Amino acid sequence: MHGLINRSIERFVRDTYGRDVWIGLTQKLDLGFTEFESMLTYDDELTARLLDELSSSLDKPTADVLEDIGTYLVSHPSCEALRRLLRFSGVNFVDFLHSLDDLPARTQLAVSDLDLPGLELREFATDFFCLTVHSDQVRMPGFGHVVTGLLRAMADDYGALVFLEHKGGRDGREIIDVRLLETAFASGRDFELGVRAG
Amino acid sequence: MSDVNNLHDIGTLLNVICPMHAVVDHTGHIVHAGASTHKLFASGDALGARFLEAFELKRPRAATTMKDLRAMAGVKLHLKLRAAPRTELKGILVPLGKDTTFGPPGGAIINLSFGISVLDAVNDFSLTSADFAATDLAVEMLYLVEAKSAAMEASRKLNLRLQGAKVAAEEQAFTDTLTGLRNRRAMDHVLNRMMETEQDFALMNLDLDYFKAVNDNMGHAAGDYVLQRVAQIMVNETRSEDTIVRTGGDEFVLIFAGLTNRPRVSEIADRLIARLEEPIDFNAQTCRISASIGATLSCDYKMPALEQMMDDADVALYAAKDRGRGQHVLFDASLRGGDRVVAMPGR
């Protein structure tokens, strides 16, 4: 698994639950280190163990933890750089949804060895979309939950009101329903092209 | 009136396809401009301005008249905003015919782009995605710059950490783990560097006397403790720029950078021996040791050679031991002859 993924989980735990919780996790997992390197690669199995341990120590289903991570990645101040990169994809939430197909490719433009699951958007009505997450492609089971959290936070960011539902997974694919209730529900957060974060 | 309507239609079309354009009439004045072009003007309004008064044409060549400008059809123009922040722009011009009904006759349509200056321009002119045509790659370029910067920053941090780990590993590899002094590897490194940079130094070989007795009679724990105390004394009696090496069990080498004064070397040797002879208490027992020292100075050689100097320091050390321990001897050519010995008793 790419270090960036593990590092994101680490930052999520540190920023949300504190340093002690994170150090406790690394000890339980017997990692032998307390910090993941964003630019190194780790065993896939390690990420799975980390998520299992995190879920049991927080007493929360893994799916909920993953969704929280997705939300964290967009809404936490320490992830401002990532939020900005995502905002570059679209001028409004619908535009952003339509750009999701390109997300893995855009990601690889920045970090060439980071493989994200393919995303496929289908539009059933102007306010009803269905997103397929091919999480099996890169052995990231449950990645659809991360996407759900991320979409929820991005909708907030654009000021759109949406209803999101993770419909479960089958054959290594996960389905997310996106219902757009209002495109300009709130004012959303500012995004200026020229203000570079970090 | 048909002219005005016609211009309106063309303007609407250009606004969508290339929002940073200007339509100039036959006198070179801007009669229509895209939303992004307006943003380049402090007043927020480009209309009525003479194109060449607002923009300096740098390449392919300067232009002052509308005729000059129209002559540069279809080639890449390098322009610069005359007003601050003097942004560099790229442009392309299409001249309009004298009798055309498509736009102002004898005028021109000029499309502008920021090129590489887009990074500053988005800040300078508060540009948004809407200021770029949907087909323009500028926003993708801004995305890439930010994404690459973030990735580079992560890589830079990794490099720093790896570098820190490397320094720590080298530090360990150069350190004698028992005493914290340098080891033989470090000594070779330091001496070679001194020879390469032709720095003068004094080289001192120091063997502990009676240390074997401490080890044999009081045990290795006492021996280790004595070695650590010895190391401490040597560190205290030398300067930070000097190098102290433990080369073997009870054998040490001291390298004094820049030292060229024989009496000074003698003084240091005497003081070291005196300090090392002070009794060392360990677990209610008292350990007594001493030291023999042989030294040589690089400045005493016409062409200092490392092997020769180390050999000479050894000869001096054995001379000191021969004289009954607890002494130091500075190397002198006569030591090799065996008659005249330059020696200064340690006590």
XYZ file of C-alpha atoms in Angstrom:
545
model
C 0.000 0.000 0.000
C 1.241 3.467 -0.833
C 2.628 5.319 2.179
C 0.285 8.236 1.491
C -2.705 6.026 2.310
C -1.207 4.848 5.605
C -0.008 8.344 6.373
C -3.569 9.661 5.822
C -4.938 7.143 8.302
C -2.227 8.162 10.753
C -2.947 11.881 10.353
C -6.666 11.187 10.752
C -6.081 9.395 14.064
C -3.565 11.950 15.339
C -5.669 14.991 14.401
C -8.999 13.515 15.511
C -8.187 11.390 18.551
C -4.782 12.635 19.608
C -1.214 11.478 19.719
C -1.702 9.023 22.587
C -4.363 7.040 20.734
C -2.062 6.806 17.717
C 0.992 5.750 19.720
C -1.191 3.162 21.497
C -2.231 1.752 18.098
C 1.334 1.513 16.823
C 2.288 -0.379 19.967
C -0.650 -2.787 19.712
C 0.285 -3.459 16.104
C 3.939 -3.757 17.093
C 4.906 -1.512 14.176
C 8.334 -0.650 15.528
C 7.852 2.934 14.352
C 5.342 5.672 15.055
C 5.261 7.521 11.765
C 4.436 6.332 8.278
C 6.473 7.771 5.433
C 4.252 9.248 2.718
C 6.692 8.352 -0.021
C 7.443 4.728 0.857
C 5.426 1.590 0.168
C 4.137 -0.768 2.842
C 2.576 -4.238 2.881
C -1.158 -4.193 2.052
C -1.743 -6.487 4.999
C -0.412 -3.808 7.362
C -3.085 -1.317 6.273
C -5.794 -3.930 6.807
C -4.513 -4.698 10.312
C -4.281 -0.993 11.090
C -7.905 -0.399 10.069
C -9.130 -3.448 12.029
C -7.310 -2.342 15.148
C -8.518 1.245 14.722
C -12.110 0.093 14.320
C -11.999 -2.079 17.447
C -10.221 0.497 19.588
C -12.728 3.204 18.565
C -15.564 0.689 18.898
C -16.890 1.743 15.493
C -17.586 -0.312 12.353
C -14.746 -0.105 9.825
C -17.137 1.389 7.261
C -17.865 4.330 9.578
C -14.174 4.840 10.301
C -13.421 4.889 6.570
C -16.193 7.408 5.929
C -14.822 9.606 8.727
C -11.401 9.446 7.085
C -12.907 10.607 3.785
C -14.582 13.556 5.504
C -11.411 14.368 7.423
C -9.345 14.503 4.209
C -11.438 17.389 2.901
C -12.572 19.242 5.980
C -9.610 19.234 8.363
C -7.360 22.328 8.202
C -4.232 20.174 8.038
C -5.507 18.681 4.758
C -6.107 22.058 3.098
C -3.679 21.193 0.291
C -5.738 18.134 -0.641
C -9.027 20.038 -0.490
C -7.571 22.586 -2.886
C -6.401 19.898 -5.297
C -9.899 18.424 -5.304
C -11.498 21.822 -5.838
C -9.414 22.300 -8.976
C -11.474 19.500 -10.534
C -14.724 21.399 -10.791
C -16.267 24.841 -10.515
C -19.367 23.482 -8.760
C -20.401 20.207 -7.165
C -21.971 18.735 -10.307
C -18.891 19.672 -12.302
C -16.850 18.015 -9.569
C -18.943 14.824 -9.786
C -18.365 14.698 -13.511
C -14.625 14.998 -12.982
C -14.447 11.968 -10.660
C -13.783 9.614 -13.585
C -10.492 11.474 -14.027
C -9.540 11.399 -10.354
C -7.186 8.372 -10.451
C -5.403 9.833 -13.491
C -5.144 13.282 -11.899
C -3.749 11.658 -8.779
C -1.107 9.845 -10.801
C -0.038 13.099 -12.438
C 1.044 14.184 -8.960
C 2.221 10.892 -7.477
C 2.850 8.411 -10.262
C 2.889 5.271 -8.124
C -0.324 5.974 -6.223
C -3.039 3.740 -7.699
C -6.564 4.668 -6.706
C -9.656 2.626 -7.558
C -11.398 3.546 -10.796
C -14.494 5.723 -10.377
C -17.405 5.663 -12.785
C -20.245 8.177 -12.635
C -23.619 7.570 -14.236
C -26.222 10.304 -14.439
C -29.799 9.046 -14.182
C -31.341 12.492 -13.837
C -29.898 15.964 -13.445
C -30.213 15.485 -9.693
C -29.584 11.749 -9.384
C -26.225 10.101 -9.924
C -24.720 6.728 -9.240
C -21.015 6.308 -8.610
C -19.303 2.951 -8.993
C -16.043 2.494 -7.091
C -13.860 -0.325 -8.420
C -12.115 -0.941 -5.138
C -10.952 -4.442 -6.074
C -8.745 -3.088 -8.882
C -6.133 -1.915 -6.406
C -7.052 -4.097 -3.428
C -8.603 -1.309 -1.398
C -11.740 -2.925 0.017
C -14.083 -0.369 1.553
C -12.624 2.526 -0.422
C -16.198 3.395 -1.417
C -16.817 4.442 2.188
C -13.855 6.830 2.024
C -15.318 8.257 -1.195
C -18.711 8.658 0.483
C -17.181 10.700 3.317
C -15.136 12.679 0.868
C -18.169 13.498 -1.326
C -20.163 14.548 1.715
C -17.437 16.986 2.738
C -16.933 18.234 -0.831
C -20.684 18.938 -1.124
C -20.376 21.061 2.027
C -17.330 22.730 0.560
C -19.247 23.732 -2.582
C -22.301 24.666 -0.536
C -24.453 21.971 -2.156
C -27.078 19.933 -0.305
C -26.872 16.244 -1.172
C -28.113 12.914 0.055
C -25.491 10.173 -0.169
C -25.962 6.487 0.328
C -23.397 3.711 0.174
C -25.369 0.846 -1.337
C -22.872 -1.840 -0.400
C -20.455 -3.780 -2.547
C -20.545 -6.749 -4.860
C -17.888 -8.406 -6.978
C -15.273 -5.935 -5.775
C -17.370 -2.945 -6.762
C -19.082 -0.503 -4.462
C -22.076 1.633 -5.409
C -22.824 5.095 -4.059
C -26.111 6.898 -4.764
C -25.876 10.678 -4.976
C -29.078 12.735 -4.821
C -28.658 16.430 -5.351
C -31.242 18.341 -3.334
C -29.926 21.833 -3.919
C -26.818 23.065 -5.741
C -26.517 26.372 -3.903
C -27.818 25.509 -0.473
C -25.132 27.371 1.436
C -22.330 29.673 0.419
C -19.665 26.972 0.745
C -16.012 27.641 1.302
C -13.834 29.998 -0.691
C -11.591 28.692 -3.392
C -9.134 30.989 -5.126
C -6.955 29.614 -7.864
C -3.945 31.557 -6.727
C -3.750 30.951 -3.006
C -1.515 27.959 -2.597
C -1.802 26.053 0.634
C 1.130 24.652 2.553
C -26.154 49.733 -36.608
C -25.421 46.478 -38.424
C -21.761 46.938 -37.459
C -22.647 47.166 -33.799
C -24.881 44.101 -33.907
C -22.270 42.229 -35.800
C -19.642 43.131 -33.182
C -22.036 42.011 -30.484
C -22.414 38.586 -32.099
C -18.686 38.174 -32.585
C -18.112 39.304 -29.001
C -20.553 36.757 -27.640
C -18.816 34.019 -29.584
C -15.324 35.094 -28.518
C -16.350 35.455 -24.881
C -17.100 31.736 -24.783
C -14.254 30.431 -26.884
C -11.463 32.722 -25.705
C -12.382 34.955 -22.755
C -9.083 36.838 -22.882
C -9.388 38.456 -26.291
C -9.533 41.982 -27.642
C -11.160 43.270 -30.822
C -9.449 46.439 -32.084
C -10.672 48.804 -34.792
C -8.638 50.252 -37.678
C -7.191 52.942 -35.350
C -5.909 50.293 -32.926
C -8.395 51.016 -30.170
C -10.123 48.237 -28.274
C -13.802 48.089 -29.205
C -14.605 44.801 -27.553
C -12.845 42.702 -24.905
C -13.444 39.445 -23.037
C -14.108 39.404 -19.305
C -10.540 38.272 -18.562
C -9.038 41.052 -20.705
C -10.987 43.632 -18.717
C -9.408 42.215 -15.552
C -5.953 43.152 -16.862
C -6.863 46.825 -16.599
C -6.684 48.553 -13.229
C -9.953 50.278 -14.100
C -11.531 46.936 -14.948
C -12.448 48.315 -18.360
C -10.447 47.764 -21.525
C -12.836 49.547 -23.904
C -11.475 52.610 -25.658
C -7.848 51.938 -24.738
C -5.302 51.923 -27.549
C -4.021 48.356 -27.673
C -0.336 49.237 -28.080
C -0.534 51.786 -25.278
C -1.771 49.112 -22.896
C 0.427 46.306 -24.204
C 4.062 46.516 -25.235
C 4.864 44.233 -28.141
C 8.291 42.695 -27.478
C 8.537 39.959 -30.079
C 8.808 39.198 -32.914
C 9.528 42.979 -33.059
C 8.291 46.217 -31.582
C 5.229 47.829 -33.130
C 3.913 51.365 -32.820
C 1.219 51.587 -35.448
C -1.846 49.584 -36.319
C -0.156 48.788 -39.626
C 2.859 47.271 -37.788
C 0.503 45.266 -35.606
C -1.614 43.916 -38.450
C 1.548 42.777 -40.189
C 2.168 40.254 -37.450
C -0.732 38.033 -38.355
C -0.616 34.420 -37.234
C 2.739 34.481 -35.416
C 3.231 34.076 -31.713
C 3.359 37.500 -30.070
C 5.265 38.201 -26.873
C 3.556 41.049 -25.077
C 3.967 42.793 -21.804
C 1.462 44.805 -19.835
C 2.790 48.374 -19.683
C 1.172 49.012 -16.296
C 2.194 47.206 -13.123
C 2.553 44.289 -12.492
C 4.004 44.286 -16.027
C 2.735 40.768 -16.676
C 4.152 38.884 -19.650
C 1.544 37.639 -22.098
C 1.416 35.560 -25.220
C -0.852 36.485 -28.073
C -2.004 35.677 -31.571
C -3.524 38.145 -34.015
C -5.930 37.789 -36.910
C -6.282 40.939 -39.071
C -9.753 41.817 -40.363
C -10.249 42.762 -44.008
C -10.840 46.355 -45.158
C -14.300 45.510 -46.448
C -15.282 42.813 -43.999
C -18.638 42.618 -42.320
C -17.046 40.343 -39.724
C -15.972 42.808 -37.040
C -14.547 46.306 -37.557
C -13.049 46.683 -41.088
C -9.281 47.124 -41.019
C -9.175 46.053 -37.373
C -7.933 42.863 -35.751
C -8.847 40.182 -33.262
C -6.148 39.370 -30.717
C -6.320 36.431 -28.352
C -4.142 36.580 -25.245
C -2.792 33.983 -22.828
C -0.628 34.151 -19.725
C 1.761 31.362 -20.606
C 4.008 30.552 -17.687
C 3.162 33.809 -15.908
C -0.254 32.350 -15.110
C 1.011 31.350 -11.634
C 1.425 34.978 -10.597
C -1.408 36.256 -12.743
C -4.118 34.306 -10.920
C -3.111 36.200 -7.784
C -2.420 39.552 -9.420
C -5.760 39.650 -11.230
C -7.885 37.486 -8.881
C -8.704 35.087 -11.668
C -11.161 32.220 -11.276
C -11.847 29.116 -13.336
C -14.486 31.116 -15.223
C -11.760 33.408 -16.576
C -10.328 30.562 -18.614
C -11.960 28.822 -21.530
C -13.162 25.329 -20.628
C -10.610 23.984 -23.134
C -7.740 26.039 -21.695
C -5.253 23.911 -19.745
C -4.327 26.772 -17.397
C -6.369 25.438 -14.482
C -4.910 21.951 -14.991
C -1.476 23.541 -14.965
C -2.221 25.311 -11.684
C -3.459 21.998 -10.311
C -0.281 20.264 -11.411
C 1.974 22.890 -9.893
C 0.225 22.561 -6.531
C 0.070 18.786 -6.675
C 3.726 18.483 -7.636
C 4.775 20.958 -4.952
C 2.927 18.927 -2.326
C 4.486 15.685 -3.563
C 7.947 17.297 -3.698
C 7.524 18.554 -0.168
C 6.710 15.040 1.040
C 9.760 13.699 -0.794
C 11.935 16.476 0.595
C 10.877 15.590 4.142
C 11.640 11.936 3.508
C 15.072 12.889 2.174
C 15.792 14.987 5.238
C 14.830 12.141 7.537
C 16.900 9.643 5.578
C 19.830 12.031 5.658
C 19.465 12.349 9.436
C 19.418 8.567 9.746
C 22.523 8.327 7.558
C 24.406 10.850 9.676
C 23.417 8.952 12.821
C 24.554 5.663 11.266
C 27.887 7.157 10.212
C 28.295 8.661 13.635
C 27.833 5.209 15.134
C 30.170 3.609 12.675
C 32.869 6.122 13.660
C 32.346 5.719 17.382
C 33.775 3.270 19.878
C 30.670 2.047 21.646
C 32.234 1.524 25.088
C 33.911 4.900 25.502
C 32.119 7.123 22.984
C 35.561 8.005 21.563
C 36.262 7.695 17.860
C 37.280 4.317 16.448
C 40.049 3.286 14.073
C 37.850 3.899 11.023
C 37.279 7.455 12.165
C 40.998 7.888 12.783
C 41.884 6.858 9.222
C 39.250 9.262 7.973
C 40.544 12.186 10.064
C 44.217 11.532 9.305
C 43.646 11.156 5.579
C 41.719 14.390 5.528
C 44.535 16.154 7.368
C 47.099 14.839 4.921
C 44.961 15.780 1.929
C 44.408 19.310 3.162
C 48.056 19.587 4.301
C 47.173 20.581 7.825
C 49.806 20.319 10.537
C 49.020 18.203 13.544
C 50.617 16.348 16.418
C 50.095 12.592 16.640
C 50.195 10.933 20.055
C 50.144 7.193 20.724
C 49.054 6.448 24.267
C 49.064 3.020 25.953
C 47.649 2.577 29.427
C 50.101 1.060 31.918
C 48.998 -1.503 34.513
C 45.539 -1.721 32.935
C 45.861 -5.480 32.456
C 46.231 -5.817 36.232
C 42.949 -3.967 36.787
C 41.153 -6.256 34.349
C 42.712 -9.436 35.754
C 42.345 -8.622 39.445
C 39.157 -6.592 39.598
C 37.183 -7.943 36.656
C 35.971 -6.633 33.330
C 33.349 -4.383 34.885
C 36.117 -2.481 36.656
C 38.165 -2.487 33.445
C 35.279 -1.048 31.449
C 34.691 1.565 34.102
C 38.351 2.597 34.068
C 38.305 2.879 30.277
C 35.265 5.154 30.465
C 36.956 7.331 33.087
C 40.114 7.449 30.967
C 38.076 8.542 27.973
C 36.463 11.271 30.046
C 39.839 12.545 31.273
C 41.227 12.657 27.754
C 38.194 14.542 26.487
C 38.528 17.032 29.352
C 42.249 17.562 28.730
C 41.910 18.227 25.000
C 40.170 20.727 22.764
C 36.999 19.999 20.829
C 38.906 20.141 17.531
C 41.235 17.360 18.658
C 40.426 13.750 17.851
C 40.688 11.004 20.441
C 40.660 7.450 19.171
C 40.514 4.149 20.975
C 42.429 1.881 18.598
C 42.468 -1.248 20.745
C 41.843 -2.558 24.292
C 43.983 -0.085 26.213
C 45.552 1.731 23.256
C 44.666 5.230 22.210
C 45.683 7.729 19.551
C 45.271 11.464 19.986
C 45.389 13.853 17.048
C 45.956 17.528 17.845
C 44.969 19.705 14.905
C 47.286 22.618 14.158
C 49.744 21.795 16.958
C 53.350 22.547 15.879
C 55.025 23.356 19.188
C 57.161 20.563 20.725
C 57.215 21.949 24.304
C 53.426 22.309 24.136
C 53.081 18.639 23.114
C 55.275 17.709 26.097
C 53.113 19.756 28.440
C 49.935 18.080 27.208
C 51.518 14.624 27.509
C 52.692 15.327 31.069
C 49.299 16.620 32.125
C 47.522 13.632 30.582
C 49.794 11.170 32.376
C 49.383 13.032 35.678
C 45.596 13.028 35.381
C 45.494 9.345 34.396
C 47.591 8.429 37.414
C 44.967 9.806 39.782
C 43.348 6.866 41.615
C 39.983 5.747 40.216
C 37.448 4.344 42.687
C 35.267 1.475 41.606
C 32.936 -0.390 44.003
C 34.939 0.573 47.096
C 38.177 -0.505 45.423
C 40.850 1.767 44.041
C 42.317 1.298 40.586
C 45.690 2.778 39.780
C 46.963 3.026 36.254
C 49.357 5.187 34.313
C 50.143 5.801 30.674
C 53.066 5.829 28.267
C 53.054 8.252 25.382
C 54.993 8.494 22.144
C 54.388 11.530 19.978
C 55.476 13.086 16.725
C 54.671 16.361 14.947
C 53.947 16.725 11.245
C 55.886 20.001 11.153
C 59.112 18.078 11.900
C 58.938 16.387 8.499
C 59.894 17.899 5.184
C 57.213 15.754 3.536
C 54.922 14.299 6.180
C 53.765 10.776 5.284
C 51.103 9.102 7.337
C 52.691 5.673 7.637
C 56.046 7.165 8.567
C 54.485 9.362 11.268
C 52.492 6.499 12.791
C 55.582 4.348 12.781
C 57.663 7.103 14.418
C 54.999 7.677 17.098
C 55.196 3.940 17.840
C 59.001 4.051 18.072
C 58.667 6.951 20.526
C 56.027 5.021 22.506
C 58.302 1.998 22.882
C 61.156 4.256 23.934
C 58.861 5.705 26.633
C 57.917 2.214 27.846
C 61.593 1.236 27.897
C 62.340 4.158 30.143
C 60.054 2.706 32.790
C 56.421 3.669 31.997
C 54.484 6.729 33.062
C 56.676 8.720 30.678
C 56.395 10.376 27.317
C 58.864 10.583 24.447
C 58.774 12.892 21.464
C 60.091 11.271 18.322
C 63.519 12.314 17.195
C 65.572 10.885 14.342
C 68.135 9.721 16.894
C 65.557 7.282 18.331
C 66.033 5.172 15.261
C 69.839 5.374 15.684
C 69.482 4.404 19.327
C 71.969 6.788 20.978
C 70.476 10.223 21.694
C 66.973 10.124 23.072
C 64.921 13.245 23.360
C 62.871 12.412 26.407
C 61.183 14.363 29.070
C 60.285 12.378 32.160
C 56.621 12.341 32.981
C 56.991 13.098 36.636
